[in-house]
C-alpha cells in the first residue's frame, strides 16, 4: 500500500506543479505558514514571518538547488550560495507587497477568481476544460482546503495587480534596441588555419630538472585525496527483508487487495464531440447514422474538429462518459451522453484488451514488496532503539552489537567513497547522503543517525584523518613526463603560430603561407560576437578576438589542443532575414529588464517606508540548529 501511495504522489506532482508555477515568483510559503503563535524571524508592518515558515522555505530552496546540481548541498554550501538570505529577502518582499496591497485596498473579485481557476491548466481535463475532480485532487495532494487555496490565489493576484500598475507602460526605446541589436548581431568572417599541438612532432624526454620543475608547478594535479578512517553502522532494509518469510495467507491477501491495480485495464481510443444541449447532440448522431463521416459531421455542426481523448481506461474518463463509451463496439458511434461538461457524441476507433492479474505471475514481485514493506517497519523500530542506545553514551559499535547489528571499519575512504586504490567502496549507504555526512563530521565525532531515500539508516564515527598530500614523484613520474610533453607540444606549436602571425602582419599572402606550411586554409561562416557553435567557429575564443580587431588584422587563439591563426576578411551588419522579428524579441527582453529594474526600485522604496524588523539571532539559531536543512 505504501507503493500505491507513492505512485499516486508521482502522478499528482506534475499536475500540481502547474499550479505551483503560478506562485513561482514569490514562493509558496503561504501554503505552509503556521498559525503565527511561534517565534518570528521578521516583522513587516503588521505581517509576521514565523520561524517554521522560514525554515521550510529555506529547506525547499536548498532542495531545488540540490536537484539542479545533482548533489545535496551542505549547510556551508547553501550559505555560500546565499540561499538563506535570498529566501529571507523574498519573504520580506512578499510581506512588503502584502502590506501595500492592504493599504491600497486592492481586491480580487469573484469573477476574476473564477476565471483564473477555470483557465489554470492544472485543473483542466482531457477536453481542455475545467475539471472539478482534478481541482479537488490537486487541493488534496497539497493538503489545502478550497478556502485556503482561494486566499492564496487572491493574495497572489493582488501582488500582481500592484506590480503591473507600477511597471505597466515601460518599453525599451527604439534607439537603445537598435544600438544593442547592431552590437549583438554584427557578423564577421575570417580565414584561418589550425595548427594541432601534436603536429610539433617528437619533443623528446625531459631531463631530471624539467621533471622536477613540472612536478612542482603542477603539484595540485598529483595530490592524494584526504582519507578518513571510519566506523560505519548501516541498518539496511534489504538485510531485514532477506530475513522475512512471507506466508501464503499474507501473499493472497495482498494480491486480492491490489488485484485491480495489478491488472491491466481495457483501454480504448475515443474521439468525441461536445455539444451544448441534447437536441444538438441528437442532430449530430442522426447525421452520422445517415452515413455522414463523424469528423465531417462534427466539424459542420460545431465549427471545430472532434477531439481525440487518446487511448484511455474507463476510470480515466468522467463517470457519466466512461460507462457508455466502454459499452460500444469498435467503430460504433454513441448516442447523446450527458456529463457536467455538456452533451457528448463519441466513437471508439481502437480497443486494447485488458489483462487480469494472476497470482502466479506476480508471486515473486509481491513477495519481495511485502517483505520490503515489513522490513521498513522493522528498520524504523531498530533505528529508534539504536538511537536511544547511542544517546545513552554507548559507542556506536557497542550499541550495534547489543542489537545484533554489525558494524564496519573502513581504514581509508575519500570524499568520493573510494579507497586508496581509487576503487569505489562497496556496500555504502546512498552515496550522496553518505558523502554529505562524511564531509561534515569532524575527526573524533559521531554523526547523527541519518535516514536515506531507500529507508536505510546509518551512523558514522570518524576515527582518524589522513590529510591530502603530494604523491611521491617516483609514483607519478610517467604522468609528469606526459604533462611536460603536452606543455612542450603546446609551446612549440605556439611559437610556430606566432611566426605565422608575424609573417602575415608583414604582408605575406595567407594562402601561400598555408600551402608552404602544409596547413589547410579555411574560412569561417559569418559569425556573431558571442558565437560558440563548433559547427560555425573553430573556437569560441576566436569569435571574441575577431571583434577586437579591424579588417585585415590577424589574431592568434589557443585551444586545449591546438593554435588557431586567423585573419579578419570581412565585417557585416546584421542578417536581414527575420530582422524585425529579432528586433521585437530584443525589445521585449529589454522592456522586461526595464520593468524589473522599475519594480526593484519601487520595492526598495517600500522597504524604506514600511517598518521591517529582522530577528537575526533567531535566524542564526534556525540555520545552525538544522531545522532548515
XYZ file of C-alpha atoms in Angstrom:
629
model
C 0.000 0.000 0.000
C 2.961 2.317 0.611
C 3.977 1.851 -3.020
C 0.439 2.691 -4.148
C 0.598 5.963 -2.237
C 3.961 6.704 -3.829
C 2.538 6.116 -7.304
C -0.386 8.425 -6.548
C 2.049 11.080 -5.399
C 4.172 10.743 -8.539
C 1.106 11.144 -10.741
C -0.060 14.234 -8.889
C 3.321 16.016 -8.799
C 3.332 17.132 -12.463
C -0.348 18.035 -12.230
C 0.072 20.232 -9.201
C 3.407 21.507 -10.485
C 1.466 23.619 -12.953
C -0.410 25.178 -10.069
C 2.758 25.850 -8.116
C 4.235 27.675 -11.104
C 1.612 30.364 -10.663
C 3.263 31.269 -7.349
C 6.849 30.829 -8.555
C 7.824 34.491 -8.247
C 7.118 34.755 -4.544
C 7.407 31.136 -3.437
C 4.607 29.144 -1.863
C 5.310 29.876 1.758
C 1.726 30.951 2.409
C 0.667 27.342 1.897
C 2.886 26.196 4.761
C 2.545 29.146 7.093
C 1.915 28.285 10.725
C -0.686 29.840 12.918
C 1.667 32.663 13.939
C 1.987 31.698 17.604
C 5.636 30.675 17.208
C 8.662 32.932 17.204
C 9.071 35.280 14.268
C 12.231 35.768 12.224
C 10.896 39.022 10.790
C 8.070 41.506 11.210
C 6.998 43.633 8.249
C 4.442 46.226 9.259
C 1.595 44.123 10.652
C 2.776 40.961 8.878
C 4.976 38.369 10.595
C 7.277 35.731 9.109
C 7.450 32.898 11.605
C 10.426 30.638 12.211
C 8.823 27.482 10.873
C 7.743 29.058 7.580
C 11.226 30.484 7.086
C 12.901 27.143 7.805
C 10.582 25.328 5.393
C 11.202 27.857 2.626
C 14.987 27.578 3.095
C 14.773 23.791 3.051
C 12.637 23.835 -0.099
C 15.054 26.178 -1.879
C 18.062 24.067 -0.907
C 16.239 21.046 -2.320
C 15.582 22.869 -5.594
C 19.206 23.948 -5.983
C 20.466 20.484 -4.990
C 18.364 18.880 -7.714
C 19.752 21.308 -10.300
C 23.334 20.454 -9.309
C 22.634 16.745 -8.905
C 24.051 16.653 -5.369
C 22.778 17.500 -1.907
C 24.101 20.895 -0.803
C 25.761 21.034 2.586
C 24.756 23.806 5.021
C 28.073 25.520 4.263
C 27.430 25.381 0.512
C 23.898 26.705 0.997
C 25.325 29.613 2.980
C 27.991 30.206 0.304
C 25.266 30.395 -2.342
C 23.429 32.895 -0.151
C 20.276 30.779 -0.072
C 19.122 31.663 3.474
C 19.459 35.406 2.769
C 17.762 35.089 -0.628
C 14.808 33.320 0.973
C 14.556 35.937 3.713
C 14.640 38.748 1.142
C 11.921 37.051 -0.888
C 9.676 36.558 2.135
C 10.212 40.143 3.286
C 9.490 41.469 -0.214
C 6.317 39.435 -0.369
C 5.223 40.759 3.009
C 6.039 44.332 1.926
C 3.792 43.955 -1.123
C 1.034 42.447 1.010
C 1.219 45.418 3.350
C 0.930 47.843 0.435
C -1.952 45.979 -1.235
C -3.807 46.104 2.082
C -3.206 49.858 2.394
C -4.429 50.436 -1.166
C -7.432 48.186 -0.673
C -6.690 46.050 -3.745
C -9.178 43.224 -4.147
C -9.766 40.209 -6.339
C -13.361 39.857 -7.453
C -15.178 36.533 -7.505
C -15.342 36.716 -11.309
C -11.563 37.189 -11.531
C -11.005 34.328 -9.129
C -13.356 32.044 -11.055
C -11.694 32.917 -14.366
C -8.203 32.148 -13.052
C -9.295 28.775 -11.717
C -11.133 27.816 -14.904
C -8.139 28.817 -17.062
C -5.477 27.085 -14.941
C -4.122 24.048 -16.889
C -3.641 22.193 -13.595
C -7.411 21.950 -13.244
C -8.323 21.050 -16.826
C -9.291 17.605 -18.018
C -8.696 15.800 -21.288
C -11.092 18.132 -23.093
C -9.110 21.215 -22.074
C -11.968 22.430 -19.884
C -12.193 22.840 -16.117
C -12.472 19.516 -14.292
C -13.839 19.745 -10.767
C -12.357 16.344 -9.868
C -8.845 17.399 -10.868
C -9.265 20.604 -8.884
C -10.222 18.594 -5.799
C -7.344 16.146 -6.348
C -4.819 18.967 -6.642
C -6.004 20.533 -3.398
C -5.999 17.163 -1.640
C -2.467 16.442 -2.829
C -1.213 19.752 -1.448
C -3.157 19.299 1.790
C -5.038 22.531 1.158
C -8.642 23.455 1.667
C -10.500 25.234 -1.096
C -10.794 28.300 1.116
C -7.054 28.231 1.790
C -6.266 27.994 -1.898
C -8.603 30.860 -2.741
C -6.935 33.009 -0.096
C -3.502 32.329 -1.603
C -4.797 32.946 -5.118
C -6.327 36.232 -4.011
C -3.081 37.359 -2.356
C -1.003 36.420 -5.378
C -3.335 38.277 -7.716
C -3.236 41.386 -5.541
C 0.573 41.362 -5.722
C 0.385 41.010 -9.497
C -2.066 43.916 -9.710
C 0.319 46.139 -7.756
C 3.322 45.022 -9.800
C 1.551 45.607 -13.104
C 0.336 49.037 -12.021
C 3.908 50.101 -11.265
C 5.556 48.656 -14.391
C 2.773 48.999 -16.980
C 3.820 51.024 -19.995
C 7.558 50.525 -19.593
C 9.074 49.991 -23.029
C 12.565 49.862 -24.476
C 13.474 52.981 -26.509
C 13.800 52.141 -30.193
C 17.254 53.751 -30.397
C 18.548 51.644 -27.494
C 17.131 48.479 -29.020
C 18.696 49.179 -32.403
C 22.112 50.040 -30.947
C 22.200 46.880 -28.881
C 20.863 44.874 -31.827
C 23.642 46.207 -34.066
C 26.253 45.329 -31.441
C 24.949 41.818 -30.842
C 24.116 40.941 -34.440
C 27.218 42.287 -36.202
C 28.915 39.444 -38.080
C 32.498 38.799 -39.062
C 34.231 36.418 -41.468
C 37.820 35.233 -41.131
C 40.273 32.995 -42.935
C 42.094 30.680 -40.549
C 44.401 27.707 -40.139
C 44.526 25.238 -37.264
C 47.918 24.060 -36.023
C 47.423 20.940 -33.862
C 49.823 20.834 -30.932
C 50.745 17.236 -31.689
C 51.939 18.309 -35.157
C 55.083 19.573 -33.449
C 56.403 16.009 -33.609
C 58.632 14.323 -31.063
C 59.664 16.726 -28.321
C 61.839 14.104 -26.630
C 62.114 13.297 -22.938
C 62.543 15.829 -20.139
C 65.689 15.821 -18.037
C 65.573 15.471 -14.271
C 65.399 19.221 -13.700
C 62.484 19.633 -16.130
C 60.638 16.750 -14.497
C 61.085 18.293 -11.062
C 60.007 21.748 -12.274
C 56.886 20.322 -13.960
C 56.037 18.288 -10.873
C 56.438 21.305 -8.577
C 54.482 23.688 -10.816
C 51.534 21.308 -11.157
C 51.617 19.756 -7.704
C 47.832 20.093 -7.321
C 47.487 17.526 -10.122
C 49.479 14.970 -8.154
C 47.864 15.084 -4.714
C 46.334 12.171 -2.876
C 42.849 12.972 -1.573
C 42.135 13.318 2.109
C 41.254 9.930 3.575
C 39.207 9.213 6.657
C 39.177 6.098 8.803
C 35.602 5.461 9.891
C 33.347 3.128 11.788
C 30.038 2.611 9.986
C 26.799 1.167 11.293
C 24.314 0.603 8.484
C 20.731 -0.539 9.093
C 19.609 -1.853 5.705
C 16.054 -2.528 4.615
C 17.396 -5.174 2.218
C 19.042 -7.082 5.088
C 15.849 -7.043 7.139
C 13.771 -8.067 4.111
C 16.023 -11.066 3.463
C 15.127 -12.430 6.912
C 11.358 -12.140 6.413
C 9.277 -15.143 5.380
C 6.007 -14.123 3.726
C 3.145 -16.529 4.385
C 0.802 -17.706 1.653
C -2.094 -16.135 3.526
C -0.388 -12.726 3.591
C 0.558 -13.032 -0.066
C -3.004 -13.891 -1.102
C -4.471 -11.038 0.953
C -2.065 -8.549 -0.667
C -2.894 -9.867 -4.113
C -6.643 -9.549 -3.558
C -6.264 -6.043 -2.138
C -4.274 -4.960 -5.186
C -5.818 -7.144 -7.868
C -7.460 -4.218 -9.636
C -4.321 -2.073 -9.745
C -2.145 -5.039 -10.743
C -4.431 -5.884 -13.633
C -4.111 -4.089 -16.954
C -7.453 -2.416 -17.738
C -9.013 -2.398 -21.161
C -8.127 0.815 -22.966
C -9.956 2.452 -25.812
C -9.082 5.154 -28.280
C -12.004 7.535 -28.093
C -12.846 10.614 -30.125
C -15.610 12.946 -29.023
C -17.604 15.975 -30.000
C -19.105 18.068 -27.177
C -22.331 19.957 -27.811
C -24.294 22.465 -25.749
C -27.590 20.573 -25.497
C -29.278 17.246 -26.140
C -31.033 18.399 -29.300
C -27.754 19.401 -30.941
C -26.149 16.130 -29.874
C -29.075 14.119 -31.277
C -28.907 16.043 -34.547
C -25.230 15.132 -34.873
C -25.957 11.487 -34.059
C -28.687 11.439 -36.734
C -26.334 12.856 -39.381
C -23.757 10.186 -38.611
C -26.444 7.478 -38.690
C -27.399 8.679 -42.178
C -23.846 7.967 -43.338
C -22.012 11.267 -42.863
C -18.427 10.859 -41.682
C -18.114 11.519 -37.929
C -15.310 14.080 -38.241
C -17.003 15.922 -41.105
C -20.375 15.966 -39.342
C -18.834 17.242 -36.095
C -16.884 19.944 -37.953
C -20.005 21.094 -39.771
C -22.223 21.207 -36.688
C -19.793 22.519 -34.038
C -17.412 24.524 -36.203
C -14.391 22.562 -34.978
C -12.909 19.111 -35.397
C -13.762 16.391 -32.877
C -11.244 15.893 -30.062
C -9.270 12.679 -29.599
C -9.005 11.609 -25.960
C -6.280 9.139 -26.883
C -6.020 5.603 -25.548
C -7.741 5.726 -22.150
C -9.065 3.388 -19.479
C -12.657 3.696 -18.308
C -11.562 5.126 -14.956
C -9.731 7.955 -16.730
C -12.972 9.315 -18.150
C -15.803 11.125 -16.443
C -18.053 8.557 -14.799
C -21.007 9.618 -16.969
C -18.924 9.142 -20.121
C -16.826 6.099 -19.254
C -19.656 3.596 -18.844
C -21.422 4.228 -22.173
C -18.142 4.593 -24.097
C -16.918 1.219 -22.908
C -20.178 -0.463 -23.952
C -19.681 0.496 -27.597
C -18.336 -1.860 -30.236
C -15.294 -0.969 -32.339
C -16.080 1.939 -34.730
C -19.540 2.302 -33.162
C -20.834 5.839 -32.600
C -22.741 6.606 -29.414
C -25.980 8.434 -28.952
C -26.093 11.631 -26.860
C -24.332 11.233 -23.476
C -24.724 13.893 -20.805
C -21.932 14.899 -18.399
C -21.198 18.025 -16.341
C -19.252 19.302 -19.364
C -22.146 19.096 -21.811
C -23.542 16.545 -24.279
C -21.132 14.133 -25.947
C -21.114 12.023 -29.081
C -18.210 9.560 -29.019
C -16.750 6.958 -31.349
C -14.386 4.098 -30.478
C -11.601 3.774 -33.056
C -9.398 1.193 -31.305
C -9.669 -1.275 -28.430
C -6.706 -2.587 -26.449
C -7.753 -5.610 -24.426
C -7.026 -5.660 -20.721
C -5.315 -8.434 -18.821
C -6.466 -9.856 -15.496
C -3.690 -10.174 -12.926
C -2.720 -13.738 -11.974
C -1.084 -14.543 -8.662
C 1.485 -16.966 -10.039
C 2.830 -14.374 -12.460
C 3.200 -11.845 -9.641
C 4.229 -14.113 -6.760
C 7.910 -13.151 -6.753
C 7.227 -9.420 -7.123
C 4.556 -9.320 -4.417
C 6.613 -11.422 -2.019
C 9.531 -9.038 -2.423
C 7.358 -5.942 -1.976
C 5.610 -7.328 1.116
C 8.959 -8.210 2.660
C 10.357 -4.765 1.848
C 7.335 -3.008 3.356
C 7.565 -5.097 6.522
C 11.321 -4.548 6.594
C 10.836 -0.776 6.554
C 8.867 -1.010 9.806
C 11.474 -3.338 11.323
C 14.330 -0.998 10.404
C 12.467 2.020 11.790
C 11.969 0.167 15.078
C 15.652 -0.865 15.075
C 16.703 2.704 14.349
C 14.669 4.041 17.269
C 16.190 1.511 19.668
C 19.665 2.137 18.296
C 19.288 5.915 18.549
C 18.269 5.551 22.188
C 21.322 3.364 22.833
C 23.884 5.780 21.383
C 22.095 8.705 23.034
C 22.852 6.931 26.303
C 26.566 7.179 25.591
C 27.385 3.745 24.171
C 29.989 3.673 21.379
C 28.243 3.102 18.084
C 29.738 -0.368 17.547
C 28.747 -1.499 21.064
C 25.204 -0.213 20.619
C 25.028 -2.069 17.315
C 26.377 -5.290 18.825
C 23.792 -5.209 21.616
C 21.047 -5.142 18.965
C 22.624 -7.795 16.773
C 23.643 -5.271 14.122
C 27.062 -5.477 12.506
C 29.437 -2.518 12.492
C 32.105 -1.986 9.863
C 35.554 -0.427 9.998
C 36.833 1.253 6.835
C 40.520 2.089 7.077
C 40.581 4.766 4.379
C 37.801 6.401 2.373
C 37.929 9.606 0.366
C 35.192 12.161 -0.197
C 34.076 10.297 -3.336
C 33.593 6.999 -1.482
C 36.784 5.445 -2.909
C 39.662 3.549 -1.301
C 43.379 4.320 -1.641
C 43.499 2.411 -4.940
C 40.782 4.648 -6.362
C 38.150 1.905 -6.356
C 34.570 2.546 -5.232
C 33.950 1.013 -1.809
C 31.054 -1.416 -1.970
C 28.099 -1.603 0.402
C 27.935 2.051 1.417
C 24.636 3.853 2.105
C 23.160 6.047 -0.643
C 26.272 7.860 -1.805
C 25.063 11.491 -1.919
C 23.668 11.318 1.608
C 26.604 9.329 2.937
C 29.202 11.691 1.431
C 27.348 14.686 2.852
C 27.551 13.204 6.357
C 31.173 12.111 5.826
C 32.170 15.608 4.718
C 30.513 17.316 7.672
C 31.616 15.040 10.508
C 34.850 16.034 12.245
C 37.556 13.670 13.460
C 36.520 12.008 16.710
C 32.863 12.935 16.240
C 29.886 10.667 15.685
C 27.260 11.712 13.162
C 23.550 11.787 13.774
C 21.579 8.712 12.770
C 20.647 9.539 9.169
C 17.841 8.122 7.026
C 18.434 7.536 3.305
C 15.948 7.783 0.449
C 15.755 3.966 0.409
C 14.632 3.876 4.036
C 18.002 2.685 5.373
C 19.658 4.320 8.389
C 23.338 4.834 9.098
C 25.700 6.479 11.539
C 29.453 7.006 11.248
C 32.299 7.919 13.560
C 35.455 9.499 12.199
C 38.306 7.542 13.796
C 41.154 9.288 12.005
C 42.108 11.561 9.131
C 44.977 11.356 6.667
C 45.480 14.779 5.132
C 45.824 15.264 1.398
C 49.476 15.079 0.380
C 51.613 15.114 -2.765
C 52.128 11.711 -4.321
C 55.842 10.849 -4.459
C 57.454 11.902 -7.714
C 58.545 8.335 -8.471
C 54.914 7.213 -8.205
C 53.631 9.765 -10.739
C 56.747 10.155 -12.902
C 55.018 8.903 -16.071
C 52.153 11.363 -15.596
C 54.642 14.196 -15.059
C 56.512 13.289 -18.234
C 53.266 13.274 -20.225
C 52.357 16.676 -18.819
C 55.793 18.078 -19.721
C 55.472 16.713 -23.252
C 51.978 18.212 -23.647
C 53.289 21.580 -22.497
C 56.249 21.351 -24.866
C 53.997 20.475 -27.792
C 51.861 23.500 -26.968
C 54.912 25.758 -26.662
C 56.427 24.642 -29.970
C 53.087 24.955 -31.765
C 52.503 28.377 -30.258
C 55.915 29.559 -31.461
C 55.116 28.248 -34.933
C 51.757 30.013 -34.875
C 53.314 33.287 -33.697
C 55.862 33.122 -36.521
C 52.963 32.728 -38.934
C 51.244 35.769 -37.400
C 54.426 37.824 -37.781
C 54.744 36.915 -41.475
C 51.074 37.710 -42.140
C 51.427 41.072 -40.418
C 54.463 41.706 -42.621
C 52.192 41.376 -45.641
C 52.712 37.809 -46.872
C 49.823 36.047 -48.595
C 47.823 33.787 -46.241
C 47.000 31.140 -48.864
C 50.629 30.839 -49.977
C 51.833 30.648 -46.382
C 49.309 27.946 -45.506
C 50.380 25.869 -48.506
C 54.054 26.260 -47.667
C 53.407 25.219 -44.066
C 51.296 22.221 -45.077
C 48.200 23.700 -43.433
C 44.628 23.897 -44.686
C 43.274 27.417 -45.119
C 39.596 27.583 -44.164
C 37.011 30.335 -43.886
C 34.510 30.804 -41.083
C 30.862 31.433 -41.674
C 29.586 34.890 -40.804
C 29.765 34.618 -37.017
C 28.418 36.896 -34.310
C 30.276 38.255 -31.311
C 29.194 35.513 -28.917
C 29.204 32.570 -31.336
C 30.190 29.278 -29.677
C 28.662 26.709 -32.025
C 31.545 24.418 -33.115
C 29.767 23.970 -36.447
C 30.271 27.685 -37.151
C 33.518 28.626 -35.405
C 36.655 26.602 -34.598
C 36.808 28.097 -31.081
C 34.637 30.474 -29.001
C 37.783 32.416 -28.039
C 38.413 33.126 -31.722
C 34.923 34.614 -32.152
C 35.545 37.103 -29.372
C 39.040 38.053 -30.591
C 37.810 38.744 -34.127
C 35.619 41.533 -32.726
C 38.647 43.231 -31.153
C 40.474 43.830 -34.446
C 39.985 45.697 -37.721
C 39.510 44.149 -41.130
C 42.809 42.706 -42.389
C 44.312 42.239 -38.911
C 45.476 38.882 -37.548
C 44.723 37.110 -34.259
C 46.107 34.038 -32.506
C 43.761 31.906 -30.404
C 44.804 28.897 -28.329
C 42.593 25.906 -27.568
C 43.340 22.921 -25.342
C 44.952 21.022 -28.217
C 45.755 23.486 -30.973
C 46.683 27.008 -32.054
C 44.461 28.953 -34.457
C 45.780 31.766 -36.640
C 43.017 33.854 -38.226
C 42.799 36.947 -40.409
C 39.650 39.066 -40.412
C 38.483 39.408 -44.021
C 35.006 40.929 -43.776
C 32.726 42.843 -41.404
C 28.995 42.515 -41.996
C 25.891 44.004 -40.477
C 23.015 42.021 -39.008
C 21.356 39.301 -41.037
C 18.345 40.926 -42.703
C 16.188 37.817 -42.906
C 13.903 37.898 -39.854
C 15.431 41.166 -38.666
C 12.198 42.764 -37.448
C 11.185 39.640 -35.569
C 14.551 39.510 -33.777
C 14.360 43.238 -33.065
C 10.954 42.719 -31.487
C 12.271 39.866 -29.357
C 15.177 42.004 -28.174
C 12.837 44.918 -27.466
C 10.639 42.632 -25.368
C 13.674 41.388 -23.444
C 14.841 44.929 -22.766
C 11.349 46.006 -21.727
C 11.175 43.089 -19.322
C 14.541 44.086 -17.871
C 13.439 47.714 -17.548
C 10.218 46.657 -15.829
C 12.217 44.538 -13.419
C 14.506 47.493 -12.638
C 11.492 49.750 -12.024
C 9.864 47.162 -9.808
C 13.050 46.613 -7.786
C 13.350 50.368 -7.213
C 9.697 50.504 -6.176
C 10.214 47.570 -3.831
C 13.294 49.210 -2.330
C 11.313 52.386 -1.654
C 8.540 50.378 0.034
C 11.091 48.641 2.216
C 12.270 52.077 3.347
C 8.711 53.216 4.031
C 7.399 50.143 5.883
C 8.780 49.181 9.292
C 10.827 45.977 8.967
C 12.330 44.182 11.942
C 14.713 41.220 11.450
C 15.441 38.791 14.309
C 18.968 37.791 13.240
C 19.562 35.786 16.405
C 16.571 33.558 15.679
C 17.598 33.246 12.026
C 21.067 32.088 13.088
C 19.509 29.606 15.508
C 17.249 28.299 12.752
C 20.188 27.735 10.413
C 22.698 26.348 12.905
C 20.065 24.213 14.614
C 19.494 22.258 11.408
C 15.742 22.832 11.111
C 16.273 24.459 7.719
C 18.453 21.631 6.450
